[in-house]
Structure formats: structure tokens, C-alpha cells
Amino acid sequence: MAAAPEKKRGRPRDESSLARRREEILETAAKVFAARGYQSADMQEIADGLGLGKGTLYRYFASKEELFLAAADRAVQRLTETVDRFLLVAELAPLERLAEALRAYLTFFQDRPHYVELLVQERAEFRDRKTHTYFQHRASGRDAWEEMFRQLIAEGRVRDVPVSRIMDVLSDLLYGTMFTNHLSGRHKPLEVQAQDVLDIVFHGILAGPCDRGTSPAED
């Protein structure tokens, strides 16, 4: 019995090309959602902005909701990658890394206001999500930073307080600053603002040592 002819193989998938296209879709979608709002944004408008057919767009993302959440996830992932790069700068001392990371965080959102809009809309449109995108990434990306603070505590450079407390306060401060900048249209020079945050975080507001038996709020 003659062997069955070998089935012709289709053109191999170009994974790098698919990844680039996905990135283009997510960036365009982020800008459309930011400008139009989740409810008003249309998949056809996003496809037109990319020069694609809507059917092609749906091959990458099955629904508008899936596309929106993927765009929000990519925004926060890019933020995390941008800030975390400073952990790898061996030439910088730990406190210098922290300072550069803070500046990078504020600069990231200043240069990409459409990402802030995505976070605002996610909170408004998907209230039933147990944990929103920003906080998912914040929880998963703390280990390296916590290790840096443990090192600083061991060296006597930072007060011996729970590292989780330091991280929570610093993260909340940056998160609030980012939203305040965006929603208020604050135009304070970024370098000045970053230096103000660093000064208060590093040096506090007290002129001298406070009584450890009394909280500052009680003074």
C-alpha cells in the first residue's frame, strides 16, 4: 500500500512578528480607550487606527473587555520593568537606586498619561475585580526591593522598622502622587517634585529626634 503523501506545511508562524503586532494593538487600544472611555471606545476604531480589519483584531483579542484588561496589564508591566531596571545598576549605591527608581516612576506616567486613564477606567468599569491590575503587579514585584531595604537596615542606613511598612508607605506615596499629578494637571517640574519626595522620605519633617514613647501625631 502506497504511503499517504506528506501534508504540506503552512508558512511557519513568525512569533516575533506576532508579538510586535500585539504590542502595536495594545498601545493603540490604550490611547483609544484613554481618549474615548471604555464604554464609547469601539473595536472598529481601534482596528482602523492600526490599518487592520476588525476580524484580524478579534483573532488577537476575543472581546473589548479582554483587550482593555490586556492593555492595562501591559501598561503596569512596562512600569514595573522600567522601575526595576534600577535594581540592576551595580554602579549605584542602594539609596541612589531608590532615588533613580522614584524619578523613573514619576517620569513614566508623566510621559504616558493615557496609562493613568486606563487605571482610572479599570477601577470605574470593573469594580467586581478582586484585585486590580496595578496592585497585582505591585504585590508580585516587591521581593527585590524588600531585599534592598533589608540590606540598608543591616548597614544601619535605614531605621530598623518592618520592611513591609516601608514598602507600603513608599508605594502609596508614589501611587497618590501619580494620580494627583494627572487629575489636577499639576505642572510642578518633575525633578523638583522628585527631590521633594526624596527629601521627606529620607529625612522626614522633624527638626530633631522625636520622643520614641510618643507618636508624632501626639506631639
PDB file of C-alpha atoms in Angstrom:
ATOM      1  CA  MET A   1       0.000   0.000   0.000  1.00  0.00           C
ATOM      2  CA  ALA A   2       1.438   3.322  -1.049  1.00  0.00           C
ATOM      3  CA  ALA A   3       2.248   5.745   1.714  1.00  0.00           C
ATOM      4  CA  ALA A   4      -0.025   8.749   2.018  1.00  0.00           C
ATOM      5  CA  PRO A   5       1.524  11.906   0.596  1.00  0.00           C
ATOM      6  CA  GLU A   6       3.036  14.167   3.215  1.00  0.00           C
ATOM      7  CA  LYS A   7       0.739  17.018   4.131  1.00  0.00           C
ATOM      8  CA  LYS A   8       2.110  20.363   3.059  1.00  0.00           C
ATOM      9  CA  ARG A   9       3.060  22.579   5.912  1.00  0.00           C
ATOM     10  CA  GLY A  10       1.820  26.149   6.033  1.00  0.00           C
ATOM     11  CA  ARG A  11       4.059  29.123   6.409  1.00  0.00           C
ATOM     12  CA  PRO A  12       5.744  28.943   9.835  1.00  0.00           C
ATOM     13  CA  ARG A  13       4.465  31.381  12.413  1.00  0.00           C
ATOM     14  CA  ASP A  14       6.724  34.369  12.899  1.00  0.00           C
ATOM     15  CA  GLU A  15       6.455  34.694  16.668  1.00  0.00           C
ATOM     16  CA  SER A  16       8.429  37.923  16.807  1.00  0.00           C
ATOM     17  CA  SER A  17       6.166  39.495  14.199  1.00  0.00           C
ATOM     18  CA  LEU A  18       3.076  38.380  16.111  1.00  0.00           C
ATOM     19  CA  ALA A  19       4.493  39.816  19.326  1.00  0.00           C
ATOM     20  CA  ARG A  20       5.221  43.148  17.638  1.00  0.00           C
ATOM     21  CA  ARG A  21       1.715  43.280  16.222  1.00  0.00           C
ATOM     22  CA  ARG A  22       0.255  42.530  19.630  1.00  0.00           C
ATOM     23  CA  GLU A  23       2.290  45.360  21.134  1.00  0.00           C
ATOM     24  CA  GLU A  24       1.038  47.742  18.444  1.00  0.00           C
ATOM     25  CA  ILE A  25      -2.555  46.709  19.121  1.00  0.00           C
ATOM     26  CA  LEU A  26      -2.207  47.197  22.860  1.00  0.00           C
ATOM     27  CA  GLU A  27      -0.600  50.640  22.547  1.00  0.00           C
ATOM     28  CA  THR A  28      -3.194  51.862  20.047  1.00  0.00           C
ATOM     29  CA  ALA A  29      -6.002  50.430  22.162  1.00  0.00           C
ATOM     30  CA  ALA A  30      -4.645  52.128  25.281  1.00  0.00           C
ATOM     31  CA  LYS A  31      -4.746  55.515  23.558  1.00  0.00           C
ATOM     32  CA  VAL A  32      -8.243  54.981  22.144  1.00  0.00           C
ATOM     33  CA  PHE A  33      -9.633  53.808  25.490  1.00  0.00           C
ATOM     34  CA  ALA A  34      -7.975  56.749  27.247  1.00  0.00           C
ATOM     35  CA  ALA A  35      -9.394  59.259  24.770  1.00  0.00           C
ATOM     36  CA  ARG A  36     -12.872  57.792  24.305  1.00  0.00           C
ATOM     37  CA  GLY A  37     -13.562  55.915  27.533  1.00  0.00           C
ATOM     38  CA  TYR A  38     -14.194  52.198  27.798  1.00  0.00           C
ATOM     39  CA  GLN A  39     -17.899  52.360  27.019  1.00  0.00           C
ATOM     40  CA  SER A  40     -17.543  54.645  23.991  1.00  0.00           C
ATOM     41  CA  ALA A  41     -14.426  53.055  22.501  1.00  0.00           C
ATOM     42  CA  ASP A  42     -15.135  50.785  19.554  1.00  0.00           C
ATOM     43  CA  MET A  43     -13.143  47.817  18.277  1.00  0.00           C
ATOM     44  CA  GLN A  44     -13.596  49.097  14.721  1.00  0.00           C
ATOM     45  CA  GLU A  45     -11.993  52.408  15.661  1.00  0.00           C
ATOM     46  CA  ILE A  46      -9.012  50.574  17.136  1.00  0.00           C
ATOM     47  CA  ALA A  47      -8.719  48.370  14.056  1.00  0.00           C
ATOM     48  CA  ASP A  48      -8.902  51.425  11.771  1.00  0.00           C
ATOM     49  CA  GLY A  49      -6.123  53.102  13.725  1.00  0.00           C
ATOM     50  CA  LEU A  50      -3.932  50.092  13.040  1.00  0.00           C
ATOM     51  CA  GLY A  51      -4.938  49.658   9.418  1.00  0.00           C
ATOM     52  CA  LEU A  52      -6.399  46.230  10.232  1.00  0.00           C
ATOM     53  CA  GLY A  53      -9.713  44.554   9.628  1.00  0.00           C
ATOM     54  CA  LYS A  54     -11.805  44.128  12.749  1.00  0.00           C
ATOM     55  CA  GLY A  55     -11.711  40.364  12.217  1.00  0.00           C
ATOM     56  CA  THR A  56      -7.925  40.420  12.499  1.00  0.00           C
ATOM     57  CA  LEU A  57      -8.193  42.332  15.769  1.00  0.00           C
ATOM     58  CA  TYR A  58     -10.549  39.697  17.168  1.00  0.00           C
ATOM     59  CA  ARG A  59      -8.020  36.983  16.331  1.00  0.00           C
ATOM     60  CA  TYR A  60      -5.718  38.584  18.891  1.00  0.00           C
ATOM     61  CA  PHE A  61      -8.345  39.541  21.474  1.00  0.00           C
ATOM     62  CA  ALA A  62     -11.743  37.864  21.695  1.00  0.00           C
ATOM     63  CA  SER A  63     -13.584  40.862  23.183  1.00  0.00           C
ATOM     64  CA  LYS A  64     -13.277  44.532  24.020  1.00  0.00           C
ATOM     65  CA  GLU A  65     -13.039  43.639  27.697  1.00  0.00           C
ATOM     66  CA  GLU A  66     -10.156  41.252  27.078  1.00  0.00           C
ATOM     67  CA  LEU A  67      -8.352  43.889  25.013  1.00  0.00           C
ATOM     68  CA  PHE A  68      -8.856  46.598  27.633  1.00  0.00           C
ATOM     69  CA  LEU A  69      -7.586  44.462  30.505  1.00  0.00           C
ATOM     70  CA  ALA A  70      -4.610  43.313  28.427  1.00  0.00           C
ATOM     71  CA  ALA A  71      -3.766  46.948  27.651  1.00  0.00           C
ATOM     72  CA  ALA A  72      -3.953  47.862  31.347  1.00  0.00           C
ATOM     73  CA  ASP A  73      -1.793  44.865  32.261  1.00  0.00           C
ATOM     74  CA  ARG A  74       0.814  45.804  29.657  1.00  0.00           C
ATOM     75  CA  ALA A  75       0.917  49.388  30.953  1.00  0.00           C
ATOM     76  CA  VAL A  76       1.688  48.310  34.506  1.00  0.00           C
ATOM     77  CA  GLN A  77       4.116  45.631  33.335  1.00  0.00           C
ATOM     78  CA  ARG A  78       6.048  48.285  31.395  1.00  0.00           C
ATOM     79  CA  LEU A  79       6.105  50.466  34.504  1.00  0.00           C
ATOM     80  CA  THR A  80       7.453  47.589  36.596  1.00  0.00           C
ATOM     81  CA  GLU A  81      10.159  46.802  34.044  1.00  0.00           C
ATOM     82  CA  THR A  82      11.169  50.470  33.816  1.00  0.00           C
ATOM     83  CA  VAL A  83      11.476  50.953  37.569  1.00  0.00           C
ATOM     84  CA  ASP A  84      13.028  47.556  38.321  1.00  0.00           C
ATOM     85  CA  ARG A  85      15.874  48.163  35.889  1.00  0.00           C
ATOM     86  CA  PHE A  86      17.479  50.358  38.512  1.00  0.00           C
ATOM     87  CA  LEU A  87      17.965  47.343  40.765  1.00  0.00           C
ATOM     88  CA  LEU A  88      20.487  46.067  38.231  1.00  0.00           C
ATOM     89  CA  VAL A  89      22.676  49.175  38.176  1.00  0.00           C
ATOM     90  CA  ALA A  90      25.577  47.826  40.193  1.00  0.00           C
ATOM     91  CA  GLU A  91      27.435  51.147  39.944  1.00  0.00           C
ATOM     92  CA  LEU A  92      24.786  52.847  42.089  1.00  0.00           C
ATOM     93  CA  ALA A  93      24.503  52.557  45.844  1.00  0.00           C
ATOM     94  CA  PRO A  94      21.135  51.271  47.130  1.00  0.00           C
ATOM     95  CA  LEU A  95      19.830  54.713  48.111  1.00  0.00           C
ATOM     96  CA  GLU A  96      20.826  56.083  44.709  1.00  0.00           C
ATOM     97  CA  ARG A  97      18.949  53.230  43.054  1.00  0.00           C
ATOM     98  CA  LEU A  98      15.878  54.109  45.070  1.00  0.00           C
ATOM     99  CA  ALA A  99      16.150  57.770  44.069  1.00  0.00           C
ATOM    100  CA  GLU A 100      16.518  56.912  40.393  1.00  0.00           C
ATOM    101  CA  ALA A 101      13.620  54.462  40.564  1.00  0.00           C
ATOM    102  CA  LEU A 102      11.368  57.120  42.082  1.00  0.00           C
ATOM    103  CA  ARG A 103      12.249  59.560  39.310  1.00  0.00           C
ATOM    104  CA  ALA A 104      11.657  56.852  36.715  1.00  0.00           C
ATOM    105  CA  TYR A 105       8.208  56.116  38.164  1.00  0.00           C
ATOM    106  CA  LEU A 106       7.068  59.740  38.008  1.00  0.00           C
ATOM    107  CA  THR A 107       8.591  60.259  34.562  1.00  0.00           C
ATOM    108  CA  PHE A 108       6.927  57.109  33.219  1.00  0.00           C
ATOM    109  CA  PHE A 109       3.430  58.360  33.951  1.00  0.00           C
ATOM    110  CA  GLN A 110       4.194  61.949  33.026  1.00  0.00           C
ATOM    111  CA  ASP A 111       5.225  60.767  29.552  1.00  0.00           C
ATOM    112  CA  ARG A 112       2.286  58.330  29.234  1.00  0.00           C
ATOM    113  CA  PRO A 113      -0.855  59.965  30.651  1.00  0.00           C
ATOM    114  CA  HIS A 114      -3.035  57.526  28.705  1.00  0.00           C
ATOM    115  CA  TYR A 115      -1.839  54.773  31.035  1.00  0.00           C
ATOM    116  CA  VAL A 116      -3.144  56.691  34.036  1.00  0.00           C
ATOM    117  CA  GLU A 117      -6.513  56.933  32.287  1.00  0.00           C
ATOM    118  CA  LEU A 118      -6.564  53.162  31.858  1.00  0.00           C
ATOM    119  CA  LEU A 119      -6.100  52.672  35.604  1.00  0.00           C
ATOM    120  CA  VAL A 120      -8.876  55.159  36.361  1.00  0.00           C
ATOM    121  CA  GLN A 121     -11.240  53.457  33.925  1.00  0.00           C
ATOM    122  CA  GLU A 122     -10.422  49.971  35.162  1.00  0.00           C
ATOM    123  CA  ARG A 123     -11.462  50.970  38.659  1.00  0.00           C
ATOM    124  CA  ALA A 124     -14.696  52.524  37.365  1.00  0.00           C
ATOM    125  CA  GLU A 125     -15.698  49.857  34.854  1.00  0.00           C
ATOM    126  CA  PHE A 126     -14.553  46.658  36.571  1.00  0.00           C
ATOM    127  CA  ARG A 127     -15.385  47.185  40.218  1.00  0.00           C
ATOM    128  CA  ASP A 128     -16.039  43.481  40.721  1.00  0.00           C
ATOM    129  CA  ARG A 129     -12.381  42.545  40.093  1.00  0.00           C
ATOM    130  CA  LYS A 130     -10.917  41.183  43.303  1.00  0.00           C
ATOM    131  CA  THR A 131      -7.532  42.822  42.718  1.00  0.00           C
ATOM    132  CA  HIS A 132      -6.970  45.472  40.091  1.00  0.00           C
ATOM    133  CA  THR A 133      -4.058  45.316  37.685  1.00  0.00           C
ATOM    134  CA  TYR A 134      -1.814  47.858  39.399  1.00  0.00           C
ATOM    135  CA  PHE A 135      -1.999  46.074  42.744  1.00  0.00           C
ATOM    136  CA  GLN A 136      -1.491  42.644  41.182  1.00  0.00           C
ATOM    137  CA  HIS A 137       1.860  43.789  39.835  1.00  0.00           C
ATOM    138  CA  ARG A 138       2.746  45.677  42.991  1.00  0.00           C
ATOM    139  CA  ALA A 139       2.242  42.539  45.083  1.00  0.00           C
ATOM    140  CA  SER A 140       4.273  40.337  42.743  1.00  0.00           C
ATOM    141  CA  GLY A 141       7.218  42.701  42.259  1.00  0.00           C
ATOM    142  CA  ARG A 142       8.219  43.535  45.826  1.00  0.00           C
ATOM    143  CA  ASP A 143      10.813  40.861  46.635  1.00  0.00           C
ATOM    144  CA  ALA A 144      13.875  42.541  45.125  1.00  0.00           C
ATOM    145  CA  TRP A 145      13.009  45.919  46.625  1.00  0.00           C
ATOM    146  CA  GLU A 146      12.365  44.427  50.047  1.00  0.00           C
ATOM    147  CA  GLU A 147      15.761  42.734  49.920  1.00  0.00           C
ATOM    148  CA  MET A 148      17.378  46.086  49.156  1.00  0.00           C
ATOM    149  CA  PHE A 149      15.740  47.658  52.210  1.00  0.00           C
ATOM    150  CA  ARG A 150      16.834  44.742  54.407  1.00  0.00           C
ATOM    151  CA  GLN A 151      20.396  45.382  53.252  1.00  0.00           C
ATOM    152  CA  LEU A 152      20.093  49.074  54.101  1.00  0.00           C
ATOM    153  CA  ILE A 153      18.720  48.239  57.554  1.00  0.00           C
ATOM    154  CA  ALA A 154      21.554  45.781  58.172  1.00  0.00           C
ATOM    155  CA  GLU A 155      24.056  48.507  57.217  1.00  0.00           C
ATOM    156  CA  GLY A 156      22.426  50.964  59.604  1.00  0.00           C
ATOM    157  CA  ARG A 157      21.446  53.289  56.766  1.00  0.00           C
ATOM    158  CA  VAL A 158      17.689  52.885  57.315  1.00  0.00           C
ATOM    159  CA  ARG A 159      15.741  52.620  60.565  1.00  0.00           C
ATOM    160  CA  ASP A 160      15.009  49.101  61.730  1.00  0.00           C
ATOM    161  CA  VAL A 161      11.297  49.039  61.006  1.00  0.00           C
ATOM    162  CA  PRO A 162       9.307  46.323  59.191  1.00  0.00           C
ATOM    163  CA  VAL A 163      10.269  46.358  55.525  1.00  0.00           C
ATOM    164  CA  SER A 164       6.654  45.795  54.501  1.00  0.00           C
ATOM    165  CA  ARG A 165       5.773  49.034  56.291  1.00  0.00           C
ATOM    166  CA  ILE A 166       8.432  50.964  54.374  1.00  0.00           C
ATOM    167  CA  MET A 167       7.273  49.492  51.083  1.00  0.00           C
ATOM    168  CA  ASP A 168       3.598  50.196  51.721  1.00  0.00           C
ATOM    169  CA  VAL A 169       4.192  53.822  52.658  1.00  0.00           C
ATOM    170  CA  LEU A 170       6.538  54.491  49.746  1.00  0.00           C
ATOM    171  CA  SER A 171       4.286  52.721  47.229  1.00  0.00           C
ATOM    172  CA  ASP A 172       1.183  54.543  48.436  1.00  0.00           C
ATOM    173  CA  LEU A 173       3.016  57.865  48.272  1.00  0.00           C
ATOM    174  CA  LEU A 174       4.057  57.328  44.656  1.00  0.00           C
ATOM    175  CA  TYR A 175       0.635  55.995  43.651  1.00  0.00           C
ATOM    176  CA  GLY A 176      -1.106  59.029  45.124  1.00  0.00           C
ATOM    177  CA  THR A 177       1.410  61.439  43.608  1.00  0.00           C
ATOM    178  CA  MET A 178       0.906  59.923  40.166  1.00  0.00           C
ATOM    179  CA  PHE A 179      -2.870  60.369  40.316  1.00  0.00           C
ATOM    180  CA  THR A 180      -2.628  63.852  41.812  1.00  0.00           C
ATOM    181  CA  ASN A 181      -0.308  64.957  39.015  1.00  0.00           C
ATOM    182  CA  HIS A 182      -2.635  63.600  36.364  1.00  0.00           C
ATOM    183  CA  LEU A 183      -6.027  64.604  37.745  1.00  0.00           C
ATOM    184  CA  SER A 184      -5.007  68.085  38.909  1.00  0.00           C
ATOM    185  CA  GLY A 185      -2.896  68.916  35.884  1.00  0.00           C
ATOM    186  CA  ARG A 186      -0.009  69.787  38.181  1.00  0.00           C
ATOM    187  CA  HIS A 187       2.878  71.335  36.273  1.00  0.00           C
ATOM    188  CA  LYS A 188       5.493  71.350  39.010  1.00  0.00           C
ATOM    189  CA  PRO A 189       8.871  70.450  37.463  1.00  0.00           C
ATOM    190  CA  LEU A 190       9.340  66.708  37.775  1.00  0.00           C
ATOM    191  CA  GLU A 191      12.874  66.935  39.159  1.00  0.00           C
ATOM    192  CA  VAL A 192      11.725  69.353  41.853  1.00  0.00           C
ATOM    193  CA  GLN A 193       8.821  67.106  42.774  1.00  0.00           C
ATOM    194  CA  ALA A 194      11.010  64.008  42.886  1.00  0.00           C
ATOM    195  CA  GLN A 195      13.528  65.809  45.086  1.00  0.00           C
ATOM    196  CA  ASP A 196      10.758  66.919  47.449  1.00  0.00           C
ATOM    197  CA  VAL A 197       9.503  63.353  47.806  1.00  0.00           C
ATOM    198  CA  LEU A 198      13.036  62.060  48.375  1.00  0.00           C
ATOM    199  CA  ASP A 199      13.776  64.719  50.954  1.00  0.00           C
ATOM    200  CA  ILE A 200      10.660  63.931  53.001  1.00  0.00           C
ATOM    201  CA  VAL A 201      11.120  60.161  52.667  1.00  0.00           C
ATOM    202  CA  PHE A 202      14.837  60.208  53.524  1.00  0.00           C
ATOM    203  CA  HIS A 203      14.885  62.949  56.143  1.00  0.00           C
ATOM    204  CA  GLY A 204      11.331  63.264  57.462  1.00  0.00           C
ATOM    205  CA  ILE A 205       9.844  66.553  58.690  1.00  0.00           C
ATOM    206  CA  LEU A 206      11.134  66.740  62.259  1.00  0.00           C
ATOM    207  CA  ALA A 207      13.956  69.101  63.135  1.00  0.00           C
ATOM    208  CA  GLY A 208      15.347  66.706  65.729  1.00  0.00           C
ATOM    209  CA  PRO A 209      14.792  63.234  67.175  1.00  0.00           C
ATOM    210  CA  CYS A 210      11.273  62.759  68.497  1.00  0.00           C
ATOM    211  CA  ASP A 211      10.392  61.026  71.748  1.00  0.00           C
ATOM    212  CA  ARG A 212      10.102  57.348  70.810  1.00  0.00           C
ATOM    213  CA  GLY A 213       7.435  56.923  73.502  1.00  0.00           C
ATOM    214  CA  THR A 214       5.187  59.473  71.805  1.00  0.00           C
ATOM    215  CA  SER A 215       3.969  59.289  68.228  1.00  0.00           C
ATOM    216  CA  PRO A 216       4.490  62.456  66.134  1.00  0.00           C
ATOM    217  CA  ALA A 217       0.709  62.854  65.973  1.00  0.00           C
ATOM    218  CA  GLU A 218       0.599  63.291  69.740  1.00  0.00           C
ATOM    219  CA  ASP A 219       3.363  65.934  69.957  1.00  0.00           C
TER     220      ASP A 219
END
